[in-house]
CSV table of C-alpha atoms in Angstrom, one decimal:
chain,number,residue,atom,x,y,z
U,1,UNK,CA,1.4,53.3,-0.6
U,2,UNK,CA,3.0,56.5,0.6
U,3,UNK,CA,2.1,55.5,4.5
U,4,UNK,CA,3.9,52.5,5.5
U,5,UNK,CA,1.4,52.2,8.1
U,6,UNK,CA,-1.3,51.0,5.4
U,7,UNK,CA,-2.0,47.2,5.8
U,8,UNK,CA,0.1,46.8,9.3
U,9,UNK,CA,-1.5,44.7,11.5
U,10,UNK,CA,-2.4,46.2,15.1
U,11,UNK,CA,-4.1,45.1,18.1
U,12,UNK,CA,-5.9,47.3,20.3
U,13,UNK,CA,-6.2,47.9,24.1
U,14,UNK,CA,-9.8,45.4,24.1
U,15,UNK,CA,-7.9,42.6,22.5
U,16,UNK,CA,-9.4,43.0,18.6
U,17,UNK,CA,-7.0,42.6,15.7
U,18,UNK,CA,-7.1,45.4,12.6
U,19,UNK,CA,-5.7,46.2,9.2
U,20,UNK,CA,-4.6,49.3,9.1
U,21,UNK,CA,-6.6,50.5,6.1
U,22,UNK,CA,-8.2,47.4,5.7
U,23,UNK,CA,-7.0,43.7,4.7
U,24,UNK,CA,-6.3,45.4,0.8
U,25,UNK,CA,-4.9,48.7,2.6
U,26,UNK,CA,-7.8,50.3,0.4
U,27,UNK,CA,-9.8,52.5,3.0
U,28,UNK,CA,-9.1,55.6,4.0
U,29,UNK,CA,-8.6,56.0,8.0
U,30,UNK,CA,-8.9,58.7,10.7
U,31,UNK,CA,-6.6,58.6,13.4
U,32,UNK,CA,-7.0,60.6,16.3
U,33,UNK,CA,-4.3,61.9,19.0
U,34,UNK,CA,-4.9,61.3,22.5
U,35,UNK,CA,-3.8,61.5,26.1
U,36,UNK,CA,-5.0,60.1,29.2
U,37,UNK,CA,-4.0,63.3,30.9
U,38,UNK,CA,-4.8,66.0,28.6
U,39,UNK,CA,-8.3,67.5,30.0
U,40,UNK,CA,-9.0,69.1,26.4
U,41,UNK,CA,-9.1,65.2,25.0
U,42,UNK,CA,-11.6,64.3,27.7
U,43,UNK,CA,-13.8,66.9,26.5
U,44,UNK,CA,-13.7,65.4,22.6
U,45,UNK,CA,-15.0,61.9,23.8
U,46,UNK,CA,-18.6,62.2,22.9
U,47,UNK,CA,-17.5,63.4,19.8
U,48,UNK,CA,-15.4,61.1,19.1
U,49,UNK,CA,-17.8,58.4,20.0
U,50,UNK,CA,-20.2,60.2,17.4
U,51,UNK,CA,-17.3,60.5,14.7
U,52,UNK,CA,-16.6,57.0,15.4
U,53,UNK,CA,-20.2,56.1,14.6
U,54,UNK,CA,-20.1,58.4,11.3
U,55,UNK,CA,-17.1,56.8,10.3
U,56,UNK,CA,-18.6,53.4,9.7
U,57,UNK,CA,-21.5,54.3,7.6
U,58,UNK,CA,-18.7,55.8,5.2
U,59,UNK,CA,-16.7,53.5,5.2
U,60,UNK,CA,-13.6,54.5,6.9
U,61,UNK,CA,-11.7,53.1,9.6
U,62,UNK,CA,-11.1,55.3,12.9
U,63,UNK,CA,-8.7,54.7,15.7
U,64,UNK,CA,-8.0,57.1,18.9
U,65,UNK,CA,-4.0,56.7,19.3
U,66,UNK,CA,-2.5,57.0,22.8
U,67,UNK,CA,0.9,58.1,21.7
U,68,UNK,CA,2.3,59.1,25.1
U,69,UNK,CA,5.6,57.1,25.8
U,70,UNK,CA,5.1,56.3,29.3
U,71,UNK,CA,1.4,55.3,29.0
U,72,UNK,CA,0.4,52.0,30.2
U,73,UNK,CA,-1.8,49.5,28.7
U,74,UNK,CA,-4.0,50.0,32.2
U,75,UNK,CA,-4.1,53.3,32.0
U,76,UNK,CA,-5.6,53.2,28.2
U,77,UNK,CA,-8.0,50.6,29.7
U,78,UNK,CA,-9.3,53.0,32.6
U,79,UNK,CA,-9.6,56.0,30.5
U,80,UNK,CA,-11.9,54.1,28.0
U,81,UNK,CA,-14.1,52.5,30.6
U,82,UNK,CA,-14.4,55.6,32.9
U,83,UNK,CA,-15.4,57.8,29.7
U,84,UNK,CA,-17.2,55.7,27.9
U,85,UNK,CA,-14.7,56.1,25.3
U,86,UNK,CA,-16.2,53.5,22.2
U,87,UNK,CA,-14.1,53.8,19.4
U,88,UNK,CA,-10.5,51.3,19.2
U,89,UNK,CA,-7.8,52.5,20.9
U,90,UNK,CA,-4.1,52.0,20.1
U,91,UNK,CA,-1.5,51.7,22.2
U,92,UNK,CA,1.3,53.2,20.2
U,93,UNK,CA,4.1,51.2,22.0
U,94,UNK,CA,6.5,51.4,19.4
U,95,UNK,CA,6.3,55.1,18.7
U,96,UNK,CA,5.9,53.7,15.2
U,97,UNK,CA,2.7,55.3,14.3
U,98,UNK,CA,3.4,59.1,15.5
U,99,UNK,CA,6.8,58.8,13.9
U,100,UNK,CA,5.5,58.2,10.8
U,101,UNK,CA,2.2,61.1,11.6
U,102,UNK,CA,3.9,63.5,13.5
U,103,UNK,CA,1.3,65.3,15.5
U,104,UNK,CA,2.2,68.0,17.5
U,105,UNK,CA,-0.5,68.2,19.9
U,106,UNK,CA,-3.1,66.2,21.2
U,107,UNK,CA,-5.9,65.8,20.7
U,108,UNK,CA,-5.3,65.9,17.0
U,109,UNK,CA,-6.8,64.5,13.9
U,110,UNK,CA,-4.9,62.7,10.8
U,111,UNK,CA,-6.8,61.2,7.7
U,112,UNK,CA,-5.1,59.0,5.5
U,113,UNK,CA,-7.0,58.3,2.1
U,114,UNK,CA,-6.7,54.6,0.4
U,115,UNK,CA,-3.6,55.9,-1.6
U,116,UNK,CA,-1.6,56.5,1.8
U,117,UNK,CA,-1.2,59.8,1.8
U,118,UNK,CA,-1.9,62.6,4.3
U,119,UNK,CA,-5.5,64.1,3.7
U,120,UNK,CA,-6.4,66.0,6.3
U,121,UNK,CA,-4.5,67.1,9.5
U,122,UNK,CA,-5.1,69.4,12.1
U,123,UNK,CA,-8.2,69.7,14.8
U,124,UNK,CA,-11.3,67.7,15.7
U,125,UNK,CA,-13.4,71.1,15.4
U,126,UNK,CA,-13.4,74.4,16.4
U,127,UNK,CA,-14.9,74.2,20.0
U,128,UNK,CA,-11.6,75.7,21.1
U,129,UNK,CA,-10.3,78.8,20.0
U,130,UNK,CA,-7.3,78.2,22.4
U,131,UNK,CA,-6.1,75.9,25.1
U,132,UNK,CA,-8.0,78.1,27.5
U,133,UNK,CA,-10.4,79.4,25.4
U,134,UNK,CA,-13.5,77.3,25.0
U,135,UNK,CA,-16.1,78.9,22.7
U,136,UNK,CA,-19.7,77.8,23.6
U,137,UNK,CA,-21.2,76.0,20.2
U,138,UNK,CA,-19.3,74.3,17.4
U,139,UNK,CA,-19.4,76.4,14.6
U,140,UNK,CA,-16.8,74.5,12.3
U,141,UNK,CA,-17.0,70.7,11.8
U,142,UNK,CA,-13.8,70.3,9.9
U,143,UNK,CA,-12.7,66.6,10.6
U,144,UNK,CA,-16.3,65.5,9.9
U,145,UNK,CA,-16.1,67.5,7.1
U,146,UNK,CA,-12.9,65.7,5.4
U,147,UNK,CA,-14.1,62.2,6.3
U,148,UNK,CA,-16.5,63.1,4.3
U,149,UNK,CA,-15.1,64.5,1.4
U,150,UNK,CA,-12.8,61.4,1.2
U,151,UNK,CA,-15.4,58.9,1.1
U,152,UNK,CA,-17.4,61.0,-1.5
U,153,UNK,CA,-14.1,61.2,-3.4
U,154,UNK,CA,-14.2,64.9,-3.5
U,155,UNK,CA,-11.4,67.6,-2.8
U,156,UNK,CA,-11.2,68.8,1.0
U,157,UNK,CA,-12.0,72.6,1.0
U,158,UNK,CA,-9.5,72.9,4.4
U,159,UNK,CA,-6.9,69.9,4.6
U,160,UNK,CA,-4.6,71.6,6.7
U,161,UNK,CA,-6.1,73.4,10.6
U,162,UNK,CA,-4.2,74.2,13.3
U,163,UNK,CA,-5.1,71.4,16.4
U,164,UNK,CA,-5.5,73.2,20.2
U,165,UNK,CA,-4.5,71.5,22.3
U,166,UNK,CA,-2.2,69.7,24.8
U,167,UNK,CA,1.6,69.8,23.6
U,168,UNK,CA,3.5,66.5,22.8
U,169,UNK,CA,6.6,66.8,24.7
U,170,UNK,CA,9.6,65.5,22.3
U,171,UNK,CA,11.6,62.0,22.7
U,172,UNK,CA,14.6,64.1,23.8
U,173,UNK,CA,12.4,65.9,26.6
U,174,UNK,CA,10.8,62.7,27.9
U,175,UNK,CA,12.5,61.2,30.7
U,176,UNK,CA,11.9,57.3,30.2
U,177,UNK,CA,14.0,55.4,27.9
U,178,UNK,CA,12.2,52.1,28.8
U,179,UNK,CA,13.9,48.5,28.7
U,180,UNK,CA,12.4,46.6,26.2
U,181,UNK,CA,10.0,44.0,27.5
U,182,UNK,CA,7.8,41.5,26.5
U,183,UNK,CA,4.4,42.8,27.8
U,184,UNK,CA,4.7,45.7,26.4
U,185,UNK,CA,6.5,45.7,23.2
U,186,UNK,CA,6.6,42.3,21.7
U,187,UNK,CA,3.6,40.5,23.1
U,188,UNK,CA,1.0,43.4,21.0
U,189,UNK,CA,3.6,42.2,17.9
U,190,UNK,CA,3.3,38.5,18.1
U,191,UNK,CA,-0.9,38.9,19.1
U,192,UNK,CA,-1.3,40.9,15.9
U,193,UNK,CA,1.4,38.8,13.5
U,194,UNK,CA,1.9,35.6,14.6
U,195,UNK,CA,-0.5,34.0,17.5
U,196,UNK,CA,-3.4,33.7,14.8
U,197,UNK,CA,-1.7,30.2,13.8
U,198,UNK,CA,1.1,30.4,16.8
U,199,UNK,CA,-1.2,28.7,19.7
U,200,UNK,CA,-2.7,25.6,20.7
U,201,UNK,CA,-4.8,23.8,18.2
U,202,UNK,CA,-3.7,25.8,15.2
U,203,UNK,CA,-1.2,24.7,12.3
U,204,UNK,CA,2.1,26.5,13.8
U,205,UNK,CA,3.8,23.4,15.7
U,206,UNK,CA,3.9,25.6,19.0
U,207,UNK,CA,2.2,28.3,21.1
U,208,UNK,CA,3.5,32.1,21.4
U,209,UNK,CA,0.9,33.0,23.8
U,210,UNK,CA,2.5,33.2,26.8
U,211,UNK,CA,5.6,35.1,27.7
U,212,UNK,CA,7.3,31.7,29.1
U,213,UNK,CA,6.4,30.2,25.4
U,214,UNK,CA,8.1,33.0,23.3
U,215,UNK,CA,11.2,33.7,25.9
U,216,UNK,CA,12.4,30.3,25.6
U,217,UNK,CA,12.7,30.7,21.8
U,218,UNK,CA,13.9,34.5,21.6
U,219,UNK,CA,16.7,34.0,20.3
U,220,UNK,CA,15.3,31.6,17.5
U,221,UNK,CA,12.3,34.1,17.1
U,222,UNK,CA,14.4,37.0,16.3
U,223,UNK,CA,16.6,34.7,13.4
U,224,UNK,CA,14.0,34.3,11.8
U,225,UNK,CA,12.1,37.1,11.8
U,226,UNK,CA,15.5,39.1,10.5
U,227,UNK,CA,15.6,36.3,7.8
U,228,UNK,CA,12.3,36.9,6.8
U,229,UNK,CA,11.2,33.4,7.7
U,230,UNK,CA,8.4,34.7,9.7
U,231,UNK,CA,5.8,35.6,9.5
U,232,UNK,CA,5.9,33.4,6.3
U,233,UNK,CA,5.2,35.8,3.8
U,234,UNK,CA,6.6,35.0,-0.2
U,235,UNK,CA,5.6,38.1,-1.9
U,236,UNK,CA,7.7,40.4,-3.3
U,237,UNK,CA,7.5,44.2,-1.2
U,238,UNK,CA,6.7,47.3,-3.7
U,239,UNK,CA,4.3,45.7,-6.3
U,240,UNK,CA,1.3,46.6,-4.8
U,241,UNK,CA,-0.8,45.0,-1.9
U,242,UNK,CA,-2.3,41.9,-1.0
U,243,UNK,CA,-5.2,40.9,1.0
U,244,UNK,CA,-4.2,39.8,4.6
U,245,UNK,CA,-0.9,40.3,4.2
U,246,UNK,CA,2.2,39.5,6.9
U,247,UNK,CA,4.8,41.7,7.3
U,248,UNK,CA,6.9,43.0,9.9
U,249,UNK,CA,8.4,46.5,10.1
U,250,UNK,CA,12.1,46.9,10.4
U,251,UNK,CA,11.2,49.1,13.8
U,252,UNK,CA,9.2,45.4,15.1
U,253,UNK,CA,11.9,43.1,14.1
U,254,UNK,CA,14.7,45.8,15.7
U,255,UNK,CA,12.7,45.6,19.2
U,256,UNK,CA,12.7,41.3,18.5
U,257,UNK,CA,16.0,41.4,17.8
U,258,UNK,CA,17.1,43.8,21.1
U,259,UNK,CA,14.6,41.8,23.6
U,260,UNK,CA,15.9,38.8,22.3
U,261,UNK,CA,19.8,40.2,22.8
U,262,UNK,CA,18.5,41.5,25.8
U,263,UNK,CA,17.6,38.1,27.6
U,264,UNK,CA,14.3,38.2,27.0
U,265,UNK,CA,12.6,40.3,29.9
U,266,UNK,CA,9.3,39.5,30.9
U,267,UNK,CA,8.4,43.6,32.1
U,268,UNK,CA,5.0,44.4,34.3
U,269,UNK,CA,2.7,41.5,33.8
U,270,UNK,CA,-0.2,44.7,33.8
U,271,UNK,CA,1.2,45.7,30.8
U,272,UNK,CA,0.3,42.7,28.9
U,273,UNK,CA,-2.2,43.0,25.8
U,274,UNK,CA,-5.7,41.4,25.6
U,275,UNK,CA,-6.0,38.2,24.3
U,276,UNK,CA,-7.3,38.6,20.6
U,277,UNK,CA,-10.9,37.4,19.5
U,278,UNK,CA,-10.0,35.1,16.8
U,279,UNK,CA,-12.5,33.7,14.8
U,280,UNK,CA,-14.0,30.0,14.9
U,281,UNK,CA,-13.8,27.9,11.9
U,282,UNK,CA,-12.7,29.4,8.5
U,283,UNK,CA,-10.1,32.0,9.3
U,284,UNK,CA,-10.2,34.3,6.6
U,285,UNK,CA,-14.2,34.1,6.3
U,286,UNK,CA,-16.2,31.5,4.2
U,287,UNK,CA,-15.0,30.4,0.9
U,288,UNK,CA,-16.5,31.5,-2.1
U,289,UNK,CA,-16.4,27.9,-3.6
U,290,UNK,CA,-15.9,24.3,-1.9
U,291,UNK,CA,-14.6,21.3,-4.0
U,292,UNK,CA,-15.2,17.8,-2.8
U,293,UNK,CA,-13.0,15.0,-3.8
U,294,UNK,CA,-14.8,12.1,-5.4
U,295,UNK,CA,-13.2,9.3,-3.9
U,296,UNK,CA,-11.1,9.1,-0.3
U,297,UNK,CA,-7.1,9.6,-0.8
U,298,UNK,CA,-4.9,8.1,2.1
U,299,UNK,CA,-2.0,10.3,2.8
U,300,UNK,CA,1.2,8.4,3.6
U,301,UNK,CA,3.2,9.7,6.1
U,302,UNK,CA,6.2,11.0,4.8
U,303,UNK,CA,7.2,11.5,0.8
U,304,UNK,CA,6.5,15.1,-1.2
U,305,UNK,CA,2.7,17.2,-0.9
């Protein structure tokens, strides 16, 4: 894939786990700008909510991404309650996600088709002819337009618009430099990679839910994630993609590693991600095929599988 962002795991600001692209990384996904500030992205909700809808019964994968740097997880949750905003939301924490995308303003629209590459980029539509300029009817449905193209597996007549908007200030401009925490940066890492088997009743031999259960093993949590011991993932990287698959970025195991260095620091408890909905029972979905054994085996307790 050109987008190393295809297959990454993320968690969103309600607490539900995603593939980026799908378990296969075979789907072609919208992702969509935002700010809790900018008035021009309020306007876009009920579009949104509508593109949202018309991206499920294509087949695509949409996601509003709240890329500003001092953002809270709060604030994401109040902006989606108070305008009825329906479609998942990222919290893009690690600046991950717009490094690799690089908008420029917000609100602004990038497609990524199933072979990772940039599709479409640019505006939502043309209800804006400027930042100040609002023209009265939508005339020019070019997002909706793309998504569709994509899913039909047909050229898009205009891949490239310009998006009107709300600058995004630059890293260099952006007073903040924040410590690296737990509640912000590492819990959303460990919820989407490691909690599905890392918490009570599961096969992982202890919990990582809680920030008391991961700071006491920092240290240990960042050895082995910079080993490549966990999450325990065999496969060889560049050969293609596997269903499900576990990997961490080298941007997630850097922030491990500098928490970790760090001493571990808890940050704003308000800050802290959603628990995930995990599934009951079978946790990749019901088995194509069950075998039963015959006969009962006893399994002693100690000597090879």
């Amino acid at each position: 894939k050109t987008s190393p962002l295809m297959g990454r795991r993320v968690i969103d600001v309600a607490g539900e786990r995603h593939f980026l692209g799908g378990e296969q990384a075979q789907r072609d996904v919208v992702f969509v700008f935002f700010s809790t500030e900018c008035p021009i992205c309020q306007q876009f909700v009920p579009e949104l909510n509508r593109l949202n809808e018309h991206a499920k019964s294509q087949g695509l994968d949409f996601f509003c991404v709240f890329c500003d740097p001092t953002a809270t997880r709060k604030e994401a949750q109040s902006f989606r309650k108070d305008f009825a905003l329906e479609c998942p939301i990222l919290l893009d924490t690690t600046g991950e996600i717009a490094q690799q995308l690089q908008p420029t303003r917000v609100p602004e629209a990038v497609l990524v088709d199933d072979r990772g590459e940039i599709a479409y980029r640019g505006r939502i539509n043309n209800l804006f002819a400027s930042p100040g300029q609002k023209r009265p009817s939508v005339t020019q449905h070019d997002l909706r337009d793309a998504m569709n193209a994509v899913a039909q597996g047909q050229a898009i007549a205009n891949p490239r618009t310009e998006a009107v908007g709300c600058l995004i200030e630059s890293k260099s401009n952006v007073a903040r430099e924040q410590a690296i925490n737990f509640s912000r940066h590492i819990a959303p890492i460990l919820y989407a990679n490691c909690t599905e088997c890392h918490r009570e009743g599961e096969v992982a031999p202890f919990s990582l839910i809680s920030y008391e259960d991961a700071a006491k093993r920092a240290e240990w949590i960042a050895e082995v994630v910079s080993d490549g011991l966990m999450p325990p993932w065999h496969a060889e990287q560049g050969f293609g993609h596997f269903r499900a698959e576990r990997r961490l970025s080298p941007v997630q195991k850097q922030l491990i590693n500098e928490w970790a260095a760090a001493g571990a620091p808890q940050g704003d408890v308000d800050e802290m991600p959603s628990l995930p909905n995990y599934p009951s029972g079978w946790q990749l979905g019901e088995p194509d095929l069950v075998f039963e054994a015959s006969h009962s085996v006893t399994v002693p307790a100690e000597g090879p599988d």
